Structure formats: structure tokens, C-alpha cells
XYZ file of C-alpha atoms in Angstrom:
450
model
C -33.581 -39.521 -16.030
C -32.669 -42.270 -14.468
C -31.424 -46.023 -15.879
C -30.351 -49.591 -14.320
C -26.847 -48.275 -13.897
C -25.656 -44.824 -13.132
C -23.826 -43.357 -16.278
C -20.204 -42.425 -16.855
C -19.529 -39.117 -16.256
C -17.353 -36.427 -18.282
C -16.454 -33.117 -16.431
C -14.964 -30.391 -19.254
C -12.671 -27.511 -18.439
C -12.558 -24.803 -21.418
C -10.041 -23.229 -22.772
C -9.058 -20.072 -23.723
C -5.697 -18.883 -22.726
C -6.640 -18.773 -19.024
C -7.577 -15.214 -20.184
C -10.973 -15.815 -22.449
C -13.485 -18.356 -22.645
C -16.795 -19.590 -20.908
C -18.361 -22.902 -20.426
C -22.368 -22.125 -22.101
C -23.695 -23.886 -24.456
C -22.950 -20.819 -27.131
C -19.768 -22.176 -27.167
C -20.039 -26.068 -25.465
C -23.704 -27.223 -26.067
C -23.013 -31.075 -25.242
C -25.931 -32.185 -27.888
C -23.441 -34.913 -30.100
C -23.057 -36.541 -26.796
C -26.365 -36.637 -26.012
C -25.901 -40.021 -28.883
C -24.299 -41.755 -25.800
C -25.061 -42.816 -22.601
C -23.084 -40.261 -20.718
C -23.620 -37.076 -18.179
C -21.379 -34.412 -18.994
C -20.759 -31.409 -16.863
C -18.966 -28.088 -18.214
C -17.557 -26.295 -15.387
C -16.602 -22.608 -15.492
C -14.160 -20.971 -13.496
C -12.205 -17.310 -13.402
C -9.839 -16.162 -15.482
C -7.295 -13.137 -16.625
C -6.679 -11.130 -13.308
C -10.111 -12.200 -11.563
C -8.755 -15.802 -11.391
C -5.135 -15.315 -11.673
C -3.926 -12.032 -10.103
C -0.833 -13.511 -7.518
C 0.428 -11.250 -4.815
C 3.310 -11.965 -2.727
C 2.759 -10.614 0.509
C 1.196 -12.892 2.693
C -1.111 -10.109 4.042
C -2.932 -9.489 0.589
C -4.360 -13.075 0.775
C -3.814 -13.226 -3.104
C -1.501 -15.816 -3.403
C -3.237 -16.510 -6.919
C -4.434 -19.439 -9.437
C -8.230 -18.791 -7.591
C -9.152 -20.244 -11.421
C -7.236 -23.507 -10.384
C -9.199 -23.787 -6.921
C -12.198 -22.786 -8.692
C -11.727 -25.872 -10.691
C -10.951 -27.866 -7.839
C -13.901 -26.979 -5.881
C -15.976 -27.720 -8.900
C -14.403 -31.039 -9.294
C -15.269 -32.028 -5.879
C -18.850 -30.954 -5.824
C -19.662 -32.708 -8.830
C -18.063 -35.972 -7.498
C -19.695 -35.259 -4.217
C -23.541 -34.924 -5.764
C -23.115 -37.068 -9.324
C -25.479 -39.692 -7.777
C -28.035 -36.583 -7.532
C -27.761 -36.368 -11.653
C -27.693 -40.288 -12.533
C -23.570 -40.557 -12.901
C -21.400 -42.555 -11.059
C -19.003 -41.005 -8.929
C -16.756 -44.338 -9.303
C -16.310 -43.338 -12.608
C -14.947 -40.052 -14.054
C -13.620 -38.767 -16.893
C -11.462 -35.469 -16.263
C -11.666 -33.770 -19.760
C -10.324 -30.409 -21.096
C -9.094 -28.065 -24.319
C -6.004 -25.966 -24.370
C -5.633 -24.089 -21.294
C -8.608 -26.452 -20.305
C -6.385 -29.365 -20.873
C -3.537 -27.568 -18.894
C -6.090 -27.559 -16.424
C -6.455 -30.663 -15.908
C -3.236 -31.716 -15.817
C -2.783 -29.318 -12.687
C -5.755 -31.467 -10.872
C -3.739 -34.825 -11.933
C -0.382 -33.076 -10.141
C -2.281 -31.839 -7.090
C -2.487 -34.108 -4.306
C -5.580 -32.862 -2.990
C -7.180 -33.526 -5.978
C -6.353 -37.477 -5.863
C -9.410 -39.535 -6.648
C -11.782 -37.023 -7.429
C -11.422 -38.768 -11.238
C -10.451 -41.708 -12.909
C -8.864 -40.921 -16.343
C -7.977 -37.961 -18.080
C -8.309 -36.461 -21.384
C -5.971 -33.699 -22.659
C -6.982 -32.111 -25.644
C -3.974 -29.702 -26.989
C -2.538 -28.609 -24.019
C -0.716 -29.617 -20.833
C 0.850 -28.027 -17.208
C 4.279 -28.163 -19.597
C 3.323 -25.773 -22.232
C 5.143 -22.448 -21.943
C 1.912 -20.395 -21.863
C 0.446 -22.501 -19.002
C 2.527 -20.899 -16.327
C 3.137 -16.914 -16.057
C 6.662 -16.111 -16.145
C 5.951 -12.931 -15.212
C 6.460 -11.407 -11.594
C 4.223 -7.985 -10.461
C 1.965 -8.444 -13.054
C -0.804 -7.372 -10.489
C 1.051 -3.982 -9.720
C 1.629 -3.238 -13.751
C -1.822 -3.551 -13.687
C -3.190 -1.239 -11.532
C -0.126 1.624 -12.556
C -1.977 0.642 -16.248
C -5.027 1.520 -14.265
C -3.732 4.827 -12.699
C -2.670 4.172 -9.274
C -0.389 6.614 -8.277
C 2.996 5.472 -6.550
C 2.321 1.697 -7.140
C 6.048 0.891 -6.485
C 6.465 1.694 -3.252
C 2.790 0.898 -1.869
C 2.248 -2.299 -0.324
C 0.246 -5.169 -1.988
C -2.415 -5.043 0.354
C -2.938 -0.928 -1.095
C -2.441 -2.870 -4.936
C -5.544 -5.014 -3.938
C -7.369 -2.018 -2.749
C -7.144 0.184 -5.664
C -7.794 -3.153 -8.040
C -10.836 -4.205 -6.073
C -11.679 -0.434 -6.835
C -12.018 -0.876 -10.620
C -15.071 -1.644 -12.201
C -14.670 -5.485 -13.537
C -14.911 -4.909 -17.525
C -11.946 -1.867 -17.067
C -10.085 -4.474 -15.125
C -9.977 -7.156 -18.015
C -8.963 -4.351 -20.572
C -5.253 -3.491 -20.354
C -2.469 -5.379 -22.617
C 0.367 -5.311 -20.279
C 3.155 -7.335 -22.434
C 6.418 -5.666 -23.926
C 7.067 -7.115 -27.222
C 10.552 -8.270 -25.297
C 8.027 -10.445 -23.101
C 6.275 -11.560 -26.346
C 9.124 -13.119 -27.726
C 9.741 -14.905 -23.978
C 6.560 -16.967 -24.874
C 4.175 -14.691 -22.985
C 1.476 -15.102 -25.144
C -0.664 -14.502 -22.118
C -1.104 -12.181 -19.361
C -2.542 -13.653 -15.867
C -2.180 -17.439 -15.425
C -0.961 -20.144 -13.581
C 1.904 -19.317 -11.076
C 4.209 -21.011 -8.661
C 2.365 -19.707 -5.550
C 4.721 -16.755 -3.866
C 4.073 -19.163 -0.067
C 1.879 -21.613 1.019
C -1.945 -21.223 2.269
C -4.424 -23.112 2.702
C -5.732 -24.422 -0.768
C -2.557 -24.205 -2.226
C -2.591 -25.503 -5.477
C 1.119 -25.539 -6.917
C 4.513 -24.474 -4.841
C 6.668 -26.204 -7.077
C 7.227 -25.439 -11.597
C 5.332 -28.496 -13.601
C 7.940 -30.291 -15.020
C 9.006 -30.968 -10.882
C 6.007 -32.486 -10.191
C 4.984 -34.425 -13.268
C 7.172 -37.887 -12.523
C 5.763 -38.359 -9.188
C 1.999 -36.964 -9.044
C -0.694 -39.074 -8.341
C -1.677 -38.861 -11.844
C 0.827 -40.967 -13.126
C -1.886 -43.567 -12.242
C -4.719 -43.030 -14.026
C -5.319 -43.448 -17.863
C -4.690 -40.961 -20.381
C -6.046 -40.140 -23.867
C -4.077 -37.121 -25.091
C -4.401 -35.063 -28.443
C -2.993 -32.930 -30.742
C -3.520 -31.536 -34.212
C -2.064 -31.578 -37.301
C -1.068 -28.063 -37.659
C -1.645 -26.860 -34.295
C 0.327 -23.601 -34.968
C -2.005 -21.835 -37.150
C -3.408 -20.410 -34.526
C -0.075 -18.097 -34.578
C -1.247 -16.864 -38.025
C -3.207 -13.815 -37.935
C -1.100 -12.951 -34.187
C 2.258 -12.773 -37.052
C 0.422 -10.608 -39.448
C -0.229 -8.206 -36.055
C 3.701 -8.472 -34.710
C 5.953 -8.886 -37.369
C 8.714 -8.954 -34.969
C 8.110 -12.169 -33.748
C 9.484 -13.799 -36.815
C 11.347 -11.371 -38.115
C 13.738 -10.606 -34.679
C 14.770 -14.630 -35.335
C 17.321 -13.609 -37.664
C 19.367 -11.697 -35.734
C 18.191 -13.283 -32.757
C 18.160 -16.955 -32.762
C 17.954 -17.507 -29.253
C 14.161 -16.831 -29.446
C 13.591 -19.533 -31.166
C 13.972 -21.571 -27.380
C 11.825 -21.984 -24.650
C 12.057 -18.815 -21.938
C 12.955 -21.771 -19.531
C 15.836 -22.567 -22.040
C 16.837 -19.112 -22.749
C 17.197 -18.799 -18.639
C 19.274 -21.618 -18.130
C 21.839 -21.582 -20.690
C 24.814 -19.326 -21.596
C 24.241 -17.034 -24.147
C 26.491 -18.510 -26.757
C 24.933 -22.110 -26.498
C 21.246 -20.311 -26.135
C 22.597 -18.725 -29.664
C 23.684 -21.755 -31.185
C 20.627 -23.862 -29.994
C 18.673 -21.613 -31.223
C 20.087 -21.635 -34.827
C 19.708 -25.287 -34.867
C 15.848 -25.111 -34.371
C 15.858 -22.054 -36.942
C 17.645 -24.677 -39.798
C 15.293 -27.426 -38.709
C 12.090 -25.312 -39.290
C 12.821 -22.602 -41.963
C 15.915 -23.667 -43.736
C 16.515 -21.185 -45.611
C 13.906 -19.296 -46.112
C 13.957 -15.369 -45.444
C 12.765 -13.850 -42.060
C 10.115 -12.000 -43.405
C 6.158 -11.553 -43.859
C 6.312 -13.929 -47.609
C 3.909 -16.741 -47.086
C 6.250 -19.318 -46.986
C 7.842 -17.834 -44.196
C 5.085 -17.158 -42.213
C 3.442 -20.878 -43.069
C 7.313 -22.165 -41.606
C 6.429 -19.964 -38.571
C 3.219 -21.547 -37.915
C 5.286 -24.733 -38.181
C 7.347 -23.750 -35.780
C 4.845 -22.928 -33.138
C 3.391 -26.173 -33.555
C 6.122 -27.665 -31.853
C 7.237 -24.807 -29.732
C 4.047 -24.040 -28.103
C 2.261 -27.545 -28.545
C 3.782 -30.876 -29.664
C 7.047 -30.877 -27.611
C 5.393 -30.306 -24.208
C 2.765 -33.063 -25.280
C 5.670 -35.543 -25.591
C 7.607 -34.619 -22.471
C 4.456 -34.898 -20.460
C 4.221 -38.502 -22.257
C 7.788 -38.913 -21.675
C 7.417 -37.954 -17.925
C 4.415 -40.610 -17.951
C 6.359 -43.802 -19.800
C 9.091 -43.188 -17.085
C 6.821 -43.054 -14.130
C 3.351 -44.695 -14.814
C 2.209 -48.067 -15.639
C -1.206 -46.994 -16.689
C -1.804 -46.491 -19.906
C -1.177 -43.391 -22.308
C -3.336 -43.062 -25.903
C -2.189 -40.253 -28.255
C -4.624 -39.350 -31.298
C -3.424 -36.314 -33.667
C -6.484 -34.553 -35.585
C -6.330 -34.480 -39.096
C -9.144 -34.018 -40.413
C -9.020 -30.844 -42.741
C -12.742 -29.849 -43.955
C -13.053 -26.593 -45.941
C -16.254 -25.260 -43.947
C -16.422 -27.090 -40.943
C -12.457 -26.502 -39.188
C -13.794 -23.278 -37.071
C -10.690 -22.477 -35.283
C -8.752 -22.850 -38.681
C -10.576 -20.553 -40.499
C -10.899 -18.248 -37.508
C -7.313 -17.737 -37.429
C -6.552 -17.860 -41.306
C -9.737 -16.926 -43.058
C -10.170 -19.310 -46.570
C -6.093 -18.345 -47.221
C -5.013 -21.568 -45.943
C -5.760 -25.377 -45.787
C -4.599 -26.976 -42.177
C -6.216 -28.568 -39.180
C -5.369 -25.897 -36.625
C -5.308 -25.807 -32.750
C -8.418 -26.837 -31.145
C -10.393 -27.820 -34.878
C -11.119 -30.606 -33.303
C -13.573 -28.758 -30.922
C -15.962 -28.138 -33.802
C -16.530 -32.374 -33.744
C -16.815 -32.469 -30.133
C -19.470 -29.385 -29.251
C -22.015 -27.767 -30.880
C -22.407 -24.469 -30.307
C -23.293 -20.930 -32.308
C -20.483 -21.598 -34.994
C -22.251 -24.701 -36.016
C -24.908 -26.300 -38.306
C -27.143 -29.092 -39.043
C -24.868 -31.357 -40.669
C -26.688 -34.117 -43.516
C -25.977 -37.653 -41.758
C -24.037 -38.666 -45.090
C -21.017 -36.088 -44.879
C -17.663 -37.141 -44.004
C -17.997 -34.173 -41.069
C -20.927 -35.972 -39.262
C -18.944 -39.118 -39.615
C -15.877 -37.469 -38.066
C -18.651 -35.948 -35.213
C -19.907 -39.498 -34.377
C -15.912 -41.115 -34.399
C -14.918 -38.507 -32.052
C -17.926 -38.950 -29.481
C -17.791 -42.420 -29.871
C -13.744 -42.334 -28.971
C -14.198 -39.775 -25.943
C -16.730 -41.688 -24.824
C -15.758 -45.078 -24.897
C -12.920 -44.263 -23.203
C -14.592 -42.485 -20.346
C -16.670 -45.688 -19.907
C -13.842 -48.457 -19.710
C -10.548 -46.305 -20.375
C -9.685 -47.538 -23.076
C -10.521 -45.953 -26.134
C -10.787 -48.962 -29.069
C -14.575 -48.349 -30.012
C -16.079 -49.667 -32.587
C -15.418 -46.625 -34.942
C -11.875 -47.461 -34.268
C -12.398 -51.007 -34.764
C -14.067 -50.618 -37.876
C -11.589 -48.776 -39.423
C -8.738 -50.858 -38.400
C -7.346 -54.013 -40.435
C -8.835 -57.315 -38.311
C -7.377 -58.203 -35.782
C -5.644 -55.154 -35.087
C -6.224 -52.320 -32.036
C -4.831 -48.228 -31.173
C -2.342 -49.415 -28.465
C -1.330 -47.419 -25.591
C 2.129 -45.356 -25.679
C 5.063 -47.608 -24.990
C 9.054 -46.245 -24.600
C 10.127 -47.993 -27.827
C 6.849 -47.110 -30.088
C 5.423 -43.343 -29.754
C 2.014 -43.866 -32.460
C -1.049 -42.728 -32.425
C -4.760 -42.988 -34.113
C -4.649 -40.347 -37.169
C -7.900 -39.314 -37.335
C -8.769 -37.849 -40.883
C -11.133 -39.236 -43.460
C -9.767 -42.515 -42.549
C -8.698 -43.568 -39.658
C -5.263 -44.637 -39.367
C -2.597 -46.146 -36.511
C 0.716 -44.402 -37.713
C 4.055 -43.492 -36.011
C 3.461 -39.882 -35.369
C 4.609 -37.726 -38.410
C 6.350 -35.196 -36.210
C 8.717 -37.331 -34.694
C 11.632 -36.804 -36.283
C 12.020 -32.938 -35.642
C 10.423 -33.093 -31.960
C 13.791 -35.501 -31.503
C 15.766 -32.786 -32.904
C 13.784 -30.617 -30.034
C 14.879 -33.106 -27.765
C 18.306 -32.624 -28.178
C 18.196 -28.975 -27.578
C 16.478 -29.769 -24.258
C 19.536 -32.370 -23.581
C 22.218 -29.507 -24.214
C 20.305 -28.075 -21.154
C 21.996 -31.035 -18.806
């Protein structure tokens, strides 16, 4: 199809835990956007150990994050050929989920990966959460002793890589290698991201995140970032699984921080950091599997896992970036139509949950026709009309925004002195964000750290 101008176009990374996931149209069919003038393109790309098994011996050739240059590679072949499918490779819209948003936010701190796109959308997920980068060193060599090789310690990687090239592909995506120790060091993931062991060429990151994210190139493009409401929901069902992950916080506070945290300070101040954050998020509630406790755990996560690396990646951006930042936080809580909520929770609980925002984004085989009078199709066409507005003229003030604004009044970008964002539930709303106050009291842990 072709019209008088080429169209903008949107290129979406999936998420998934860098472990899960796929980019079809069972789970990403782009059909609400098909009410805008856009070309989107879903891009797919390895994960678990086919796209993240890392090596350190140069002579393996498995440095890892092949997912990462898989993205990369997509990223630049799109640009290259847009013209081919009517878009215009002057103007693109990098766009991901979750680890999909993480994703993204690895292209924006890769140099190579400079002006391959134009903005950026980050839906719930950023190159600062904990479970974007592995922590975890030899994972490839647990792996294959998981898978029976004999003598794994002392053989060389190059042998590892043999005997794992050896497996059949759906054995070698089967093992759970994690300790419950690990667990409670935030690895709620296997194979990821790593800092690559040396550099090769197509060397995507030699350096943690958080050294990279004041002076990458992506400082210079627009943002529109997300979260939701109760993003830790998700962590639901997992704490009905492992008890231990809330119940070890009573005796061991110092689980309540970051692994980074927990690395870098002494054990007493790690301890008394760590009670600070349990006050601030389950008072005094018992450490056990009551409701209450386990709703204050979801809580928790929220801000853990989600919220406080989306506002030290703003943070890192007001410091560093003139361009302009948008924040929107998802609140709109149907009873049928929140997928990931009730995915996680069953009917138990009410909540917008991580990612139940994707539901008004994609269709896919979790959805339905939808009557055009519901207050979900009206949350479908705000949320394709903000996405794509923005990825037309980066800014993100559409007229479903401007309609449900007083006159006269816009969804400003981020600024030092006023952190609000577009609350998007069955009104629209520009509010300070709610979770301020206790992401400044996460703050001041991270300050302890100087």
C-alpha cells in the first residue's frame, strides 16, 4: 500500500523474561493499530541459553547476549529496507514490553546502534531492572553438568559448547538451574543480558547499565516510558510456589535490597537498610502466606523489580538529556479484560498488574471482539492513539489526551522539580505519580550506598 507520504514506523521487541516469549500474531497481532496510519514491525530474536549462553574463553566464540545482536541486526535491516514497506526510515519509533523494553534501552546505550531510531518507548522495563542483567557467572557450564556432561569443571569452554551444541534444542530450554539462595538475589531469570567476559566484534555491552546510561547516545532522543499500577502482581502466584521468598525477610532483612546493594554494602548497614524498606512496605504485618502479607509482597516487588529502576533511568535522563521524557502509569483495572492480572492471580484479586496494559495494545488469542461502547475499547483506542501519536511527532498529547484534559492544559514532559505523569484509567488524569513518596524512601537506601 502505498500513500503521499511514507508512514511512521513502530519496531516492537517482546517480552518475556529474556527466557519466554515470541513475536506472532498469537500473542502481538498489530490489528488496533491498523486504526492508524502506521507500519509496525514485531521483531523476534533468541532467548534463554540459545540467545544468552556467555562463555569466557575467547576461543568458544560465545561471548553471549546473541538475543541483543539479534535485535540489533533486526533493527538495522528494517531501517535499511522500510522504504520497501511504505515507512520512513527518518522516522522510527523503537518500542518494547518488559524484557522487550529492557531491550530497547540496550539499543539506546549502544553506540552502534545510534540513529537506527528516533524515539523510544519503554513499556515496564528498562537496562536498570535487576532481572535485565544475569548476575550469574558459569551459568553455561551448570547447564550442561544439569545436562550430564561428565567432568564439566575442569573441561574447557570450548568442550562446554560441544556437549551443549550436542543437546537436542527443547532438552536444552528445560533445566531450572537457580538455588533458592540465587532466588532471593533477584534472579528471577536464568540466561540474560551480561557484561560481555572481552570484547569481539559486535560487542554489545562491556560495561554494567547504570555506567552507561548518563552518557549514551540515547540521552537524545524522546522518551515515552510506562508503568502500571500494581506492577508486582505478577510476583503472586511465583509466592504461593516459594514461600521463602517472603517469609526468609524476617530473619533476613537484607533481602529486601537490590543484589547490587547487598554486594556493596557491609553487612550491618545491608541489615539495617533492609529493615527500613521492610517497615516502609509491610509495617507490621507477619511474614507469612495471610493475604495481606502476600498483597504487601506484591507491593513490594512493584518497586523492587519495577518502579525504582524506571525512575533512576528517568533520573539518569533529567541529568543528562535535554530531550524530552513522558511517563504514563496504567490504571485501568477491568474485571475481564486485565490478561496478565488475572493470569497471575486468577478472579482473587483486583489490580492492574505488569504488562495489563498489553491486552490494549495487541490483539492476540487471549482476546475478543470488544462492543465499540465499553470503557475497554475506549481504553484500546486512547492507548493506540497515545503510542501512535507519539511515534509520529514525539510527542504524545493526542487528541484522546486532549480531550480528557481541562482546556488549555497538556501531559508535559518529565522535569527535575515535577516527576507526573498521564494516569490512564477510566479517566484520564495528569497527577504527581502516587508512588513517589516511598520510591524517595528507596532513594535513600540507594544514597547510603555513597
Amino acid at each position: 500500500m502505498k500513500t503521499e507520504k511514507p508512514l511512521p514506523l513502530i519496531v516492537f521487541f517482546f517480552g518475556g523474561g529474556f527466557e519466554k516469549g515470541d513475536s506472532s500474531r498469537d500473542l502481538h497481532s498489530p490489528d488496533y493499530f491498523m486504526m492508524r496510519d502506521v507500519v509496525v514491525a514485531t521483531v523476534s530474536y533468541r532467548v534463554g541459553p540459545l540467545g544468552f549462553l556467555s562463555l569466557e574463553n575467547p576461543a568458544a566464540g560465545v561471548p553471549g547476549n546473541a538475543g541483543l545482536k539479534d535485535q540489533l541486526l533486526a533493527m538495522k535491516w528494517i531501517t535499511q529496507n522500510a522504504a520497501s514497506f511504505n515507512a520512513d526510515p527518518a522516522n522510527v519509533t523503537a518500542f518494547g514490553e518488559s524484557a522487550g523494553a529492557a531491550s530497547v534501552h540496550y539499543l539506546m546505550l549502544n553506540p552502534n546502534a545510534a540513529g537506527l531510531f528516533h524515539k523510544a518507548i519503554m513499556q515496564s522495563g528498562n537496562a536498570l531492572c535487576s532481572w535485565s542483567l544475569c548476575p550469574i557467572p558459569n551459568l553455561g557450564r551448570r547447564l550442561a553438568e544439569n545436562l550430564g556432561m561428565k567432568h564439566v569443571q575442569q573441561a574447557s569452554d570450548t568442550k562446554v559448547l560441544e556437549f551443549l551444541q550436542s543437546v537436542p534444542g527443547d532438552k536444552l530450554v528445560t533445566p531450572y538451574l537457580l538455588s533458592q539462595a540465587e532466588n532471593l538475589d533477584d534472579c528471577v531469570f536464568q540466561f540474560g543480558p551480561v557484561v560481555e567476559p572481552y570484547s569481539s566484534e559486535g560487542c554489545v555491552l562491556l560495561k554494567p547499565p547504570i555506567e552507561l546510561v548518563e552518557t549514551a547516545w540515547g540521552n537524545s532522543i524522546p522518551v515515552l516510558m510506562s508503568g502500571t499500577s500494581f506492577e508486582g502482581l505478577l510476583m503472586y502466584a511465583r509466592v504461593q510456589l516459594a514461600p521463602y521468598l517472603l517469609t526468609s525477610l524476617k530473619g533476613q532483612p537484607q533481602h529486601m535490597l537490590p543484589l547490587e546493594l547487598k554486594r556493596s554494602l557491609p553487612q550491618a548497614l545491608a541489615l539495617t537498610l533492609g529493615k527500613r524498606l521492610r517497615l516502609l512496605h509491610f509495617g507490621d504485618r507477619p511474614m507469612d502466606l495471610q493475604k495481606d502479607s502476600v498483597v504487601a509482597y506484591c507491593e513490594y516487588a512493584s518497586y523492587k523489580v519495577f518502579w525504582h529502576p524506571i525512575m533512576r533511568t528517568i533520573k539518569a535522563r533529567l541529568r543528562a538529556s535535554a530531550a524530552p521524557t513522558y511517563l504514563y502509569r496504567f490504571d485501568f483495572d477491568s474485571s475481564t479484560f486485565n490478561h496478565q492480572r488475572r493470569k497471575y492471580c486468577g478472579d482473587q484479586l483486583r489490580g492492574v498488574a505488569h504488562i495489563d496494559d498489553h491486552s490494549y495494545i495487541w490483539y492476540g488469542d487471549f482476546s475478543w471482539k470488544l462492543d465499540k461502547h465499553t470503557a475497554e475499547f475506549q481504553t484500546i483506542e486512547r492507548m493506540i492513539d497515545i503510542l501512535t501519536t507519539f511515534a509520529a511527532t514525539s510527542n504524545p498529547n493526542c487528541g484522546s489526551v486532549q480531550s480528557s484534559l481541562p482546556k488549555n492544559s497538556h501531559w508535559p514532559p518529565l522535569s527535575k522539580k515535577f516527576i507526573v505523569c498521564l494516569n490512564i484509567s477510566e479517566e484520564m488524569k495528569i497527577i504527581d505519580l502516587p508512588e513517589i513518596n516511598k520510591l524517595k524512601v528507596w532513594d535513600s537506601v540507594y544514597k547510603a550506598q555513597a
